[in-house]
Coordinates of C-alpha atoms in Angstrom, one line a residue:
Chain A
M78 CA -84.3 -174.4 -0.2
Q79 CA -87.8 -174.2 1.1
L80 CA -91.2 -173.7 -0.6
G81 CA -91.8 -170.0 -0.7
D82 CA -88.2 -168.9 -0.5
N83 CA -87.1 -166.3 -3.0
I84 CA -83.9 -167.4 -4.7
A85 CA -82.2 -166.3 -7.9
P86 CA -82.2 -169.3 -10.3
R87 CA -78.7 -168.2 -11.3
L88 CA -77.6 -169.0 -7.8
A89 CA -79.4 -172.3 -7.8
F90 CA -77.7 -173.0 -11.1
G91 CA -74.3 -172.3 -9.8
Q92 CA -74.8 -174.4 -6.7
A93 CA -76.0 -177.3 -8.8
L94 CA -72.9 -177.1 -10.9
V95 CA -70.7 -177.4 -7.8
E96 CA -72.8 -180.4 -6.6
L97 CA -72.4 -182.0 -10.0
G98 CA -68.7 -181.3 -10.2
G99 CA -68.3 -183.3 -7.0
R100 CA -69.7 -186.5 -8.4
N101 CA -68.8 -186.1 -12.2
E102 CA -65.2 -185.5 -13.0
D103 CA -66.0 -185.0 -16.7
V104 CA -68.0 -181.9 -16.0
V105 CA -66.0 -178.8 -17.0
V106 CA -67.2 -175.2 -17.0
L107 CA -66.3 -172.4 -19.5
D108 CA -66.9 -168.8 -18.7
C109 CA -66.6 -165.5 -20.6
D110 CA -65.7 -163.2 -17.6
V111 CA -69.2 -163.2 -16.2
G112 CA -68.9 -166.1 -13.7
A113 CA -69.4 -163.7 -10.8
S114 CA -72.8 -162.8 -12.4
T115 CA -73.9 -166.1 -13.8
Q116 CA -72.6 -167.9 -10.6
T117 CA -70.4 -170.3 -12.4
G118 CA -67.7 -168.7 -10.3
L119 CA -68.8 -171.0 -7.5
F120 CA -67.7 -174.0 -9.6
G121 CA -64.4 -172.2 -10.4
E122 CA -63.7 -171.8 -6.7
A123 CA -64.6 -175.4 -6.0
Y124 CA -62.9 -176.9 -9.0
P125 CA -60.3 -174.5 -10.4
D126 CA -58.7 -177.1 -12.6
R127 CA -62.0 -177.7 -14.4
F128 CA -62.9 -174.1 -14.8
Y129 CA -61.8 -172.4 -18.0
Q130 CA -61.7 -168.6 -18.2
M131 CA -62.1 -167.9 -21.9
G132 CA -62.1 -164.1 -21.7
I133 CA -64.8 -162.0 -23.4
A134 CA -64.9 -164.2 -26.5
E135 CA -68.1 -166.2 -26.8
Q136 CA -67.4 -167.7 -30.2
N137 CA -64.1 -169.2 -29.2
M138 CA -65.6 -170.5 -25.9
V139 CA -68.4 -172.3 -27.7
G140 CA -65.9 -173.8 -30.2
A141 CA -63.5 -174.9 -27.5
A142 CA -66.4 -176.6 -25.6
A143 CA -67.3 -178.5 -28.8
G144 CA -63.6 -179.7 -29.0
M145 CA -63.6 -180.8 -25.3
S146 CA -66.8 -182.7 -25.7
T147 CA -65.3 -184.9 -28.4
M148 CA -62.9 -186.2 -25.7
G149 CA -65.7 -187.3 -23.5
F150 CA -66.0 -184.2 -21.3
T151 CA -69.4 -182.6 -20.6
P152 CA -68.7 -178.9 -20.9
W153 CA -71.1 -176.4 -19.4
V154 CA -70.7 -173.2 -21.4
S155 CA -72.1 -170.1 -19.6
T156 CA -72.7 -166.4 -20.4
F157 CA -75.5 -164.0 -20.8
A158 CA -78.2 -165.5 -23.0
V159 CA -78.3 -162.4 -25.2
F160 CA -74.6 -163.1 -26.2
L161 CA -74.6 -166.9 -26.1
A162 CA -77.7 -167.4 -28.2
K163 CA -77.0 -164.7 -30.7
R164 CA -73.4 -163.6 -30.9
A165 CA -72.3 -167.2 -30.9
V166 CA -75.3 -168.7 -32.7
D167 CA -73.4 -169.9 -35.7
Q168 CA -70.7 -171.5 -33.6
I169 CA -73.5 -173.3 -31.6
R170 CA -75.1 -174.4 -34.9
V171 CA -72.1 -175.6 -36.8
S172 CA -69.7 -176.8 -34.0
I173 CA -72.2 -178.2 -31.6
A174 CA -75.7 -178.8 -32.9
Y175 CA -74.8 -180.1 -36.4
P176 CA -72.4 -182.8 -35.0
K177 CA -74.7 -183.3 -32.1
L178 CA -72.0 -182.8 -29.5
N179 CA -72.6 -183.2 -25.8
V180 CA -72.3 -179.5 -24.8
K181 CA -74.6 -177.8 -22.3
L182 CA -75.3 -174.1 -22.8
N183 CA -76.4 -171.9 -20.0
G184 CA -78.2 -168.8 -21.3
A185 CA -78.0 -166.7 -18.1
Y186 CA -79.9 -163.5 -17.6
G187 CA -82.8 -164.8 -19.8
G188 CA -85.4 -162.3 -20.7
I189 CA -86.1 -158.9 -19.0
P190 CA -84.3 -159.3 -15.6
T191 CA -80.8 -158.0 -16.2
G192 CA -80.2 -155.6 -13.3
K193 CA -81.6 -152.7 -15.2
A194 CA -79.1 -153.2 -18.1
G195 CA -81.7 -152.4 -20.7
A196 CA -82.4 -153.6 -24.2
T197 CA -78.8 -154.6 -25.2
H198 CA -78.7 -157.2 -22.4
Q199 CA -82.3 -158.3 -22.4
S200 CA -82.6 -161.6 -24.3
V201 CA -86.1 -161.9 -25.6
E202 CA -85.3 -163.9 -28.7
D203 CA -83.1 -166.7 -27.5
I204 CA -85.8 -169.4 -27.1
A205 CA -87.0 -168.7 -30.7
V206 CA -83.5 -168.9 -32.0
M207 CA -82.5 -172.1 -30.1
R208 CA -85.9 -173.8 -30.7
C209 CA -85.6 -174.0 -34.5
M210 CA -82.1 -175.4 -34.4
P211 CA -82.0 -179.2 -35.2
H212 CA -80.6 -181.5 -32.5
M213 CA -81.1 -178.8 -29.7
T214 CA -83.2 -179.3 -26.6
V215 CA -84.5 -176.2 -25.0
I216 CA -85.3 -176.0 -21.2
C217 CA -86.7 -173.0 -19.3
P218 CA -87.0 -174.0 -15.6
G219 CA -89.8 -172.6 -13.5
D220 CA -88.1 -172.0 -10.2
P221 CA -84.8 -172.4 -8.4
Y222 CA -85.6 -176.0 -7.4
E223 CA -86.4 -177.1 -10.8
T224 CA -83.4 -175.2 -12.2
Q225 CA -81.1 -177.6 -10.2
Q226 CA -83.0 -180.7 -11.3
A227 CA -82.7 -179.4 -14.9
V228 CA -79.0 -179.0 -14.6
Y229 CA -78.7 -182.6 -13.5
A230 CA -81.1 -183.9 -16.2
A231 CA -79.4 -181.9 -19.0
T232 CA -76.0 -183.3 -17.9
D233 CA -77.3 -186.9 -17.9
F234 CA -78.9 -186.3 -21.3
V235 CA -76.5 -187.0 -24.2
G236 CA -76.6 -184.2 -26.7
P237 CA -76.7 -180.4 -26.9
V238 CA -79.0 -178.6 -24.4
Y239 CA -79.9 -174.9 -24.0
L240 CA -80.8 -174.2 -20.4
R241 CA -82.2 -170.7 -19.7
T242 CA -81.7 -169.2 -16.2
V243 CA -82.7 -165.9 -14.8
R244 CA -81.0 -163.3 -12.7
C245 CA -83.7 -162.1 -10.3
P246 CA -85.1 -164.0 -7.3
V247 CA -88.0 -166.3 -8.1
P248 CA -90.2 -168.0 -5.5
V249 CA -89.6 -171.7 -4.9
I250 CA -92.7 -173.6 -6.0
F251 CA -91.3 -177.1 -6.2
D252 CA -89.9 -179.4 -3.6
E253 CA -88.7 -183.1 -3.6
K254 CA -92.1 -184.2 -4.7
H255 CA -91.3 -182.7 -8.1
T256 CA -89.4 -184.8 -10.6
F257 CA -88.1 -182.8 -13.6
E258 CA -88.0 -184.8 -16.9
I259 CA -87.0 -183.4 -20.2
G260 CA -90.0 -183.2 -22.5
R261 CA -92.6 -183.4 -19.8
S262 CA -95.1 -180.7 -18.7
Y263 CA -96.7 -180.4 -15.3
T264 CA -100.3 -179.6 -14.7
L265 CA -100.1 -177.5 -11.4
Q266 CA -103.8 -176.7 -11.2
E267 CA -106.8 -178.4 -12.9
G268 CA -109.5 -176.3 -14.5
S269 CA -112.1 -176.5 -17.3
D270 CA -112.8 -172.8 -18.2
V271 CA -109.3 -171.8 -19.7
T272 CA -105.8 -173.1 -19.7
I273 CA -102.8 -171.1 -18.8
I274 CA -99.5 -172.5 -20.1
A275 CA -96.4 -170.8 -18.7
T276 CA -92.7 -171.4 -18.8
G277 CA -89.6 -170.3 -16.9
M278 CA -90.1 -167.6 -14.2
M279 CA -93.6 -166.8 -15.4
T280 CA -94.8 -170.1 -14.0
P281 CA -95.0 -168.8 -10.3
K282 CA -96.8 -165.7 -11.6
A283 CA -99.2 -167.9 -13.6
L284 CA -99.9 -170.1 -10.7
D285 CA -100.7 -167.1 -8.6
A286 CA -103.1 -165.9 -11.3
A287 CA -104.8 -169.3 -11.6
R288 CA -105.3 -169.4 -7.8
E289 CA -106.7 -165.9 -7.8
L290 CA -109.0 -166.8 -10.7
E291 CA -110.3 -169.7 -8.8
K292 CA -111.3 -167.5 -6.0
E293 CA -113.2 -165.4 -8.4
G294 CA -115.0 -168.4 -9.9
V295 CA -112.9 -168.9 -13.0
K296 CA -111.6 -172.5 -13.3
A297 CA -108.2 -172.0 -14.9
R298 CA -106.1 -175.0 -15.7
M299 CA -102.4 -174.1 -15.2
I300 CA -99.7 -176.0 -17.1
H301 CA -96.0 -175.5 -16.5
M302 CA -94.0 -176.2 -19.6
P303 CA -90.3 -176.3 -18.7
T304 CA -89.2 -178.0 -21.9
I305 CA -89.9 -175.8 -24.9
K306 CA -88.3 -178.5 -27.1
P307 CA -89.2 -181.3 -27.4
M308 CA -92.7 -179.9 -26.4
D309 CA -95.3 -181.9 -24.6
E310 CA -97.8 -181.6 -27.5
E311 CA -100.4 -184.1 -26.2
V312 CA -101.2 -182.0 -23.1
I313 CA -101.7 -178.9 -25.3
V314 CA -104.1 -180.7 -27.6
K315 CA -106.0 -182.0 -24.6
A316 CA -106.2 -178.6 -23.1
S317 CA -107.5 -177.1 -26.3
K318 CA -110.3 -179.7 -26.6
E319 CA -111.3 -179.5 -22.9
T320 CA -111.0 -175.8 -22.1
G321 CA -111.3 -174.1 -25.5
H322 CA -109.1 -171.2 -24.6
I323 CA -105.3 -171.1 -24.1
I324 CA -103.1 -168.3 -22.7
T325 CA -99.3 -168.7 -23.0
V326 CA -97.1 -166.6 -20.6
E327 CA -93.3 -166.1 -21.1
N328 CA -90.5 -163.9 -20.3
H329 CA -89.6 -163.7 -23.9
S330 CA -90.8 -162.3 -27.2
R331 CA -94.4 -163.3 -28.2
L332 CA -92.8 -164.3 -31.6
G333 CA -91.2 -167.8 -31.8
G334 CA -91.0 -168.7 -28.1
L335 CA -93.5 -170.6 -26.0
G336 CA -96.5 -168.8 -27.6
G337 CA -95.2 -169.5 -31.1
A338 CA -94.6 -173.2 -30.3
V339 CA -98.0 -173.6 -28.8
A340 CA -99.6 -171.9 -31.7
E341 CA -97.9 -174.4 -34.0
V342 CA -99.2 -177.4 -32.2
L343 CA -102.8 -175.9 -31.9
T344 CA -103.0 -174.9 -35.6
E345 CA -102.1 -178.4 -36.7
H346 CA -103.9 -180.5 -34.2
A347 CA -106.6 -178.7 -32.3
P348 CA -107.3 -175.0 -33.2
C349 CA -108.7 -172.9 -30.4
H350 CA -108.5 -169.3 -29.2
L351 CA -105.0 -168.4 -28.1
T352 CA -103.7 -165.4 -26.2
R353 CA -99.9 -165.0 -26.2
L354 CA -98.6 -163.0 -23.3
G355 CA -94.9 -162.0 -23.8
F356 CA -92.9 -159.1 -25.1
P357 CA -94.3 -157.3 -28.0
D358 CA -92.1 -156.8 -31.1
V359 CA -90.1 -154.0 -29.6
F360 CA -86.8 -153.6 -27.8
G361 CA -86.9 -153.5 -24.0
E362 CA -85.5 -150.8 -21.7
S363 CA -83.9 -150.2 -18.3
G364 CA -86.0 -150.2 -15.2
D365 CA -87.5 -152.2 -12.5
N366 CA -88.2 -155.7 -13.6
E367 CA -91.8 -155.9 -12.3
A368 CA -92.5 -152.5 -13.8
I369 CA -91.3 -153.6 -17.1
F370 CA -93.3 -156.9 -17.0
S371 CA -96.4 -154.9 -16.2
K372 CA -95.7 -152.2 -18.9
F373 CA -95.6 -155.0 -21.5
G374 CA -98.5 -156.9 -20.1
V375 CA -96.6 -160.0 -18.7
N376 CA -97.5 -159.9 -15.1
T377 CA -99.9 -161.7 -12.7
E378 CA -102.6 -159.0 -13.2
N379 CA -102.3 -159.3 -17.0
I380 CA -102.8 -163.0 -16.9
I381 CA -105.9 -162.7 -14.7
A382 CA -107.3 -160.1 -17.1
A383 CA -106.6 -162.1 -20.1
A384 CA -108.3 -165.1 -18.6
K385 CA -111.3 -163.2 -17.6
A386 CA -111.5 -161.6 -21.1
V387 CA -111.7 -165.0 -22.8
C388 CA -114.1 -166.5 -20.3
R389 CA -116.7 -163.8 -20.5
Chain B
M122 CA -35.5 -185.5 -36.4
S123 CA -35.7 -188.0 -39.1
R124 CA -34.7 -186.9 -42.7
L125 CA -36.9 -188.4 -45.4
S126 CA -35.1 -190.8 -47.7
E127 CA -35.2 -190.0 -51.4
N128 CA -37.5 -193.1 -51.8
E129 CA -39.9 -191.7 -49.2
V130 CA -39.9 -188.3 -50.9
Q131 CA -40.7 -189.9 -54.3
E132 CA -43.5 -192.0 -52.8
L133 CA -45.1 -188.9 -51.1
K134 CA -44.8 -187.0 -54.3
Q135 CA -46.4 -189.8 -56.2
T136 CA -49.3 -189.8 -53.6
C137 CA -49.7 -186.0 -54.1
R138 CA -50.0 -186.5 -57.9
Y139 CA -52.6 -189.2 -57.3
V140 CA -54.5 -187.1 -54.9
R141 CA -54.6 -184.1 -57.3
K142 CA -56.0 -186.4 -60.0
M143 CA -58.7 -187.6 -57.5
I144 CA -59.5 -184.0 -56.7
I145 CA -60.0 -183.2 -60.3
N146 CA -62.1 -186.3 -61.0
T147 CA -64.2 -185.9 -57.9
I148 CA -65.1 -182.3 -58.7
A149 CA -65.6 -182.9 -62.4
D150 CA -67.8 -185.9 -61.7
A151 CA -69.9 -184.0 -59.2
Q152 CA -69.7 -180.8 -61.2
C153 CA -69.3 -178.9 -58.0
G154 CA -66.7 -178.4 -55.4
H155 CA -63.8 -176.1 -54.6
T156 CA -60.9 -176.9 -56.9
G157 CA -58.3 -174.2 -56.2
G158 CA -58.2 -174.5 -52.4
S159 CA -58.2 -178.4 -52.6
L160 CA -55.2 -178.3 -54.9
S161 CA -53.2 -175.9 -52.8
E162 CA -53.5 -178.1 -49.6
V163 CA -52.4 -181.4 -51.1
E164 CA -48.9 -181.5 -49.8
I165 CA -49.9 -180.4 -46.3
L166 CA -52.5 -183.1 -46.0
V167 CA -50.4 -185.8 -47.6
A168 CA -47.5 -184.9 -45.2
L169 CA -49.9 -185.2 -42.2
Y170 CA -51.8 -188.3 -43.2
F171 CA -48.9 -190.2 -44.8
H172 CA -46.0 -189.3 -42.6
V173 CA -46.6 -187.0 -39.6
M174 CA -49.8 -188.0 -37.8
N175 CA -50.3 -191.0 -35.5
I176 CA -53.5 -192.5 -36.9
D177 CA -55.1 -195.8 -37.6
P178 CA -57.6 -195.7 -40.5
G179 CA -59.0 -199.0 -39.3
N180 CA -59.8 -197.5 -36.0
P181 CA -60.6 -193.8 -36.8
D182 CA -61.7 -193.1 -33.3
M183 CA -58.5 -194.4 -31.6
P184 CA -58.4 -192.2 -28.4
E185 CA -54.7 -191.5 -28.6
R186 CA -54.7 -190.5 -32.3
D187 CA -53.6 -187.2 -33.5
R188 CA -56.5 -185.0 -34.5
F189 CA -57.0 -183.0 -37.7
L190 CA -59.6 -180.3 -38.4
L191 CA -60.2 -178.8 -41.8
S192 CA -61.2 -175.4 -40.8
K193 CA -61.3 -174.4 -44.5
G194 CA -64.1 -176.9 -44.8
H195 CA -64.9 -176.0 -48.4
S196 CA -61.7 -177.6 -49.5
S197 CA -63.2 -181.0 -48.7
P198 CA -62.4 -182.7 -52.1
G199 CA -58.7 -182.6 -51.2
Y200 CA -59.4 -183.8 -47.7
Y201 CA -61.7 -186.7 -48.9
A202 CA -59.2 -187.8 -51.6
V203 CA -56.4 -188.1 -48.9
L204 CA -58.8 -189.9 -46.5
A205 CA -59.7 -192.4 -49.3
N206 CA -56.1 -192.9 -50.2
R207 CA -55.2 -193.5 -46.7
G208 CA -57.8 -196.2 -46.3
Y209 CA -60.6 -194.6 -44.2
F210 CA -63.1 -195.4 -46.9
H211 CA -63.1 -196.8 -50.4
E212 CA -62.1 -194.5 -53.3
K213 CA -65.4 -195.2 -55.0
E214 CA -67.2 -193.1 -52.4
L215 CA -65.5 -190.1 -54.0
G216 CA -68.0 -190.6 -56.9
S217 CA -70.8 -189.8 -54.6
F218 CA -69.3 -186.4 -53.4
D219 CA -72.1 -183.9 -52.8
A220 CA -74.8 -186.2 -53.9
M221 CA -77.9 -186.9 -51.8
G222 CA -77.3 -189.5 -49.1
S223 CA -73.5 -189.4 -49.5
M224 CA -71.1 -189.8 -46.7
L225 CA -69.2 -187.0 -48.4
Q226 CA -71.0 -183.9 -47.8
G227 CA -70.0 -180.6 -49.4
H228 CA -68.4 -179.6 -46.1
P229 CA -67.0 -182.2 -43.7
C230 CA -69.4 -183.9 -41.3
M231 CA -67.9 -185.9 -38.5
L232 CA -71.2 -187.8 -38.1
K233 CA -71.1 -189.1 -41.6
T234 CA -67.4 -189.5 -42.7
P235 CA -65.0 -192.0 -41.1
G236 CA -61.8 -190.1 -40.1
V237 CA -63.3 -186.6 -39.9
D238 CA -62.6 -185.3 -36.4
M239 CA -64.8 -182.2 -36.5
S240 CA -67.6 -180.9 -38.7
T241 CA -66.7 -177.7 -40.3
G242 CA -67.7 -175.4 -43.0
S243 CA -68.7 -172.1 -41.5
L244 CA -65.2 -170.3 -41.7
G245 CA -63.2 -169.5 -38.6
Q246 CA -64.4 -172.2 -36.3
G247 CA -61.8 -175.0 -36.6
L248 CA -59.1 -173.4 -34.4
S249 CA -61.4 -173.0 -31.4
A250 CA -62.5 -176.6 -31.6
G251 CA -58.9 -177.7 -31.9
I252 CA -58.1 -175.7 -28.7
G253 CA -60.9 -177.7 -27.0
M254 CA -59.3 -180.9 -28.1
A255 CA -55.8 -179.6 -26.9
L256 CA -57.4 -178.7 -23.5
G257 CA -58.9 -182.2 -23.3
R258 CA -55.6 -183.7 -24.1
A259 CA -54.0 -181.8 -21.2
K260 CA -56.8 -182.8 -18.8
R261 CA -56.6 -186.4 -19.8
G262 CA -52.8 -186.4 -19.6
M263 CA -52.4 -187.5 -23.2
D264 CA -49.8 -186.4 -25.7
F265 CA -51.3 -186.4 -29.1
N266 CA -51.3 -183.3 -31.4
T267 CA -54.2 -181.4 -32.9
Y268 CA -53.6 -180.0 -36.4
V269 CA -55.9 -177.3 -37.7
L270 CA -55.7 -176.3 -41.4
I271 CA -57.0 -172.8 -41.9
G272 CA -57.4 -170.9 -45.1
D273 CA -55.9 -167.5 -45.6
G274 CA -59.0 -165.6 -46.5
E275 CA -60.6 -167.4 -43.5
L276 CA -58.3 -165.5 -41.2
Q277 CA -60.5 -162.5 -41.8
E278 CA -63.0 -164.1 -39.5
G279 CA -62.6 -162.6 -36.0
Q280 CA -63.1 -165.9 -34.2
N281 CA -59.6 -167.0 -35.3
W282 CA -58.0 -164.2 -33.3
E283 CA -60.1 -164.9 -30.2
A284 CA -58.7 -168.4 -30.5
A285 CA -55.2 -167.2 -31.2
M286 CA -55.3 -164.9 -28.2
Y287 CA -56.6 -167.7 -26.0
A288 CA -53.9 -170.3 -27.0
G289 CA -51.1 -167.8 -26.9
H290 CA -52.1 -166.5 -23.4
N291 CA -52.4 -170.0 -22.1
K292 CA -49.4 -171.6 -23.9
T293 CA -51.8 -174.3 -25.2
A294 CA -49.7 -177.3 -26.0
G295 CA -50.2 -179.9 -28.6
L296 CA -51.8 -177.4 -31.0
V297 CA -50.5 -176.9 -34.5
A298 CA -52.2 -174.5 -36.9
I299 CA -51.4 -174.5 -40.5
I300 CA -52.2 -171.5 -42.8
D301 CA -52.8 -172.5 -46.5
Y302 CA -51.4 -169.2 -47.7
N303 CA -52.4 -169.4 -51.4
K304 CA -53.1 -165.7 -51.3
V305 CA -56.3 -165.9 -53.4
Q306 CA -59.8 -166.0 -52.1
L307 CA -63.3 -166.3 -53.6
A308 CA -63.4 -163.2 -55.8
A309 CA -60.0 -161.7 -55.7
T310 CA -56.5 -162.0 -54.2
V311 CA -56.2 -161.7 -50.4
P312 CA -54.3 -158.4 -50.4
D313 CA -56.9 -157.0 -52.8
T314 CA -59.8 -158.1 -50.5
L315 CA -58.5 -157.6 -46.9
N316 CA -54.8 -157.9 -46.4
L317 CA -53.4 -160.2 -43.8
E318 CA -49.9 -158.9 -43.7
P319 CA -47.8 -158.8 -41.6
L320 CA -49.1 -162.2 -41.0
A321 CA -46.1 -163.9 -39.1
D322 CA -45.9 -160.8 -36.9
K323 CA -49.6 -161.0 -36.0
W324 CA -49.2 -164.6 -34.8
T325 CA -46.0 -163.8 -33.0
A326 CA -47.7 -160.9 -31.3
F327 CA -50.5 -163.3 -30.2
G328 CA -47.9 -165.5 -28.5
W329 CA -47.5 -168.2 -31.0
D330 CA -44.2 -169.7 -32.5
V331 CA -44.2 -169.2 -36.2
L332 CA -42.7 -171.4 -38.9
E333 CA -42.9 -170.8 -42.6
C334 CA -42.4 -173.2 -45.4
D335 CA -42.9 -173.8 -49.1
G336 CA -46.2 -175.6 -48.9
H337 CA -45.5 -177.6 -52.1
D338 CA -42.1 -178.9 -51.3
I339 CA -43.1 -182.1 -49.6
A340 CA -39.8 -182.7 -47.9
E341 CA -39.8 -179.2 -46.5
V342 CA -43.4 -179.6 -45.4
V343 CA -42.6 -182.7 -43.5
E344 CA -39.4 -181.2 -41.9
T345 CA -41.5 -178.2 -40.8
F346 CA -44.1 -180.4 -39.2
E347 CA -41.3 -182.2 -37.3
K348 CA -40.0 -178.9 -36.0
A349 CA -43.6 -177.9 -35.1
E350 CA -44.1 -181.1 -33.1
E351 CA -41.1 -180.2 -31.0
I352 CA -42.3 -176.6 -30.3
A353 CA -45.9 -177.8 -29.7
K354 CA -44.7 -179.7 -26.6
T355 CA -44.8 -176.4 -24.7
G356 CA -47.1 -174.1 -26.6
P357 CA -49.0 -173.4 -29.8
V358 CA -47.3 -173.2 -33.2
V359 CA -48.4 -172.0 -36.5
I360 CA -47.0 -173.0 -39.9
I361 CA -47.5 -170.4 -42.6
A362 CA -47.4 -172.6 -45.7
H363 CA -46.8 -170.6 -48.9
T364 CA -48.9 -172.3 -51.5
I365 CA -50.4 -171.7 -54.9
K366 CA -54.2 -171.8 -55.4
G367 CA -54.9 -174.5 -58.1
K368 CA -51.4 -175.9 -57.7
G369 CA -50.5 -178.4 -60.4
V370 CA -52.8 -177.3 -63.2
S371 CA -51.3 -174.4 -65.1
F372 CA -54.6 -172.9 -66.1
M373 CA -55.9 -172.9 -62.6
E374 CA -52.9 -171.7 -60.7
G375 CA -53.2 -168.4 -58.9
K376 CA -56.7 -167.8 -60.4
F377 CA -59.6 -166.8 -58.2
E378 CA -62.0 -168.0 -61.0
W379 CA -61.1 -171.6 -59.9
H380 CA -62.0 -171.0 -56.3
G381 CA -65.3 -172.8 -56.6
R382 CA -65.6 -173.8 -60.3
P383 CA -65.6 -177.4 -61.5
P384 CA -63.7 -178.3 -64.6
N385 CA -65.7 -179.3 -67.7
E386 CA -64.7 -182.5 -69.6
E387 CA -62.1 -180.8 -71.8
E388 CA -60.6 -179.1 -68.8
R389 CA -60.6 -182.3 -66.8
E390 CA -58.6 -184.1 -69.4
K391 CA -56.2 -181.2 -69.8
A392 CA -55.7 -181.0 -66.0
L393 CA -55.2 -184.8 -65.6
A394 CA -52.6 -184.9 -68.4
E395 CA -50.7 -182.0 -66.8
I396 CA -50.6 -183.7 -63.5
D397 CA -49.5 -186.9 -65.0
A398 CA -46.7 -185.1 -66.9
C399 CA -45.8 -183.9 -63.5
G400 CA -46.0 -180.2 -62.7
C401 CA -46.5 -180.5 -59.0
E402 CA -43.2 -181.9 -57.9
K403 CA -41.1 -178.8 -57.7
G404 CA -41.4 -176.7 -54.7
D405 CA -41.7 -173.4 -56.5
A406 CA -44.3 -171.6 -54.5

């Protein structure tokens, strides 16, 4: 994996699981007939005796993972985010989060990129749902490299973790100099005029926007926030005080996700002007990913425009 | 298979009587709790905890122990009474049931209560977690059994049938489900709400071995568990235990009104007197 490569985080995720399986015999993977899509199939091929095909039955999969974790296994449960975080939300809540069991949840196909599957498969609420659940850690890696680091970090962490991966290729922006830690943010560009906070696959777009703004004379600070919960509040407060304007960018609804979480921090500790870029309160649709991002105002050009608007 | 001696049967019956009184007192003291379903599960729980299961109350996390999951988590007063009786914690804890700060939550919490193997309460989830334990057992090469007690109304939850399909398809060994078939749910009988019949045929169709028993005849319950243990060596087995909601207290028996209502002082005294006078020995479900 080289800087600038375009690699699907789902593939990076699948490869990381295989690597992990080689050195940790307690790692097991549970799949709901979507392993070929979410790439857990790679683990299934490498370690068939630790790969559990649960059929198209998310609720039972989540419960079975809870049971396995009580015996010292570290189950990675994987299916499309839209089904995992919503169809099986009560099972996650009662069978995993409440007893604080050591189960890792991979919400694959997070957000809009679903291979044109449309609204039924576009998970734009999963971060909000998972974020308000006690005992839950929520991670939204920024690129394929960080996705792999997050898989390892989540596995080492003891307790429930929701890890969101995406389907479409995303540019590699991190290399071995980057060390992912749960709960930490990463300032990828310094700036004093405005702060852009992005999570997940929106970070490479936000970084492009920040660099473009720099050329145009707008000094944008760019913060990558891969852990939505627990959130690095200190860096948000500091950015508010030092730049006065914050823009959040996410492949998720504007309600309750990164934008909502940042708004909560700002309101309590350091109010400032906040622009939330994310999906409006409507259902998505089929179509080309980039076209949909642009239609709903969540693309590089929208970030640039939003920054210019608040810096005028 | 070992037949219970008459002495053992009498001892278990005595324990059942004592547990029923603890249930009445726990719920009457707290003025909340699910009376009917706690009374219907007594013989099943006493058979498991006092005869069938390999457990050590002094070491509740013993790795090779048999596991138990109360999928019908609202019937926690019956569960707690049995755990207390078996020595997992002191009986006086029952007085704190449902109170703030108590180790005995309204629904079982594995982080708070010694002996509880899985947190439950949202119906339909126990069997799946039990499957996970059975899968873990196989992977670790162990040979304990996992027992999951499911309410009858609870079987209306679809997750049970996802779980049943999985265990049947995979011939999941070491897994014993028990249906507390008291035929009454929160606001009506089961047939009047959403009928489960033909219940045995449903489980058979899903690939399970099915046993049926009188869920209040302690000797028969124990014998059925012993048969189930044999079958569970090679695949999943379900025991349909025919029970009576509110068993042991005449004015509660078969009445949905006693699903979630606590007895007042007068009702408590009457119930305790009835249980003392016996009532619950005969397997007449």
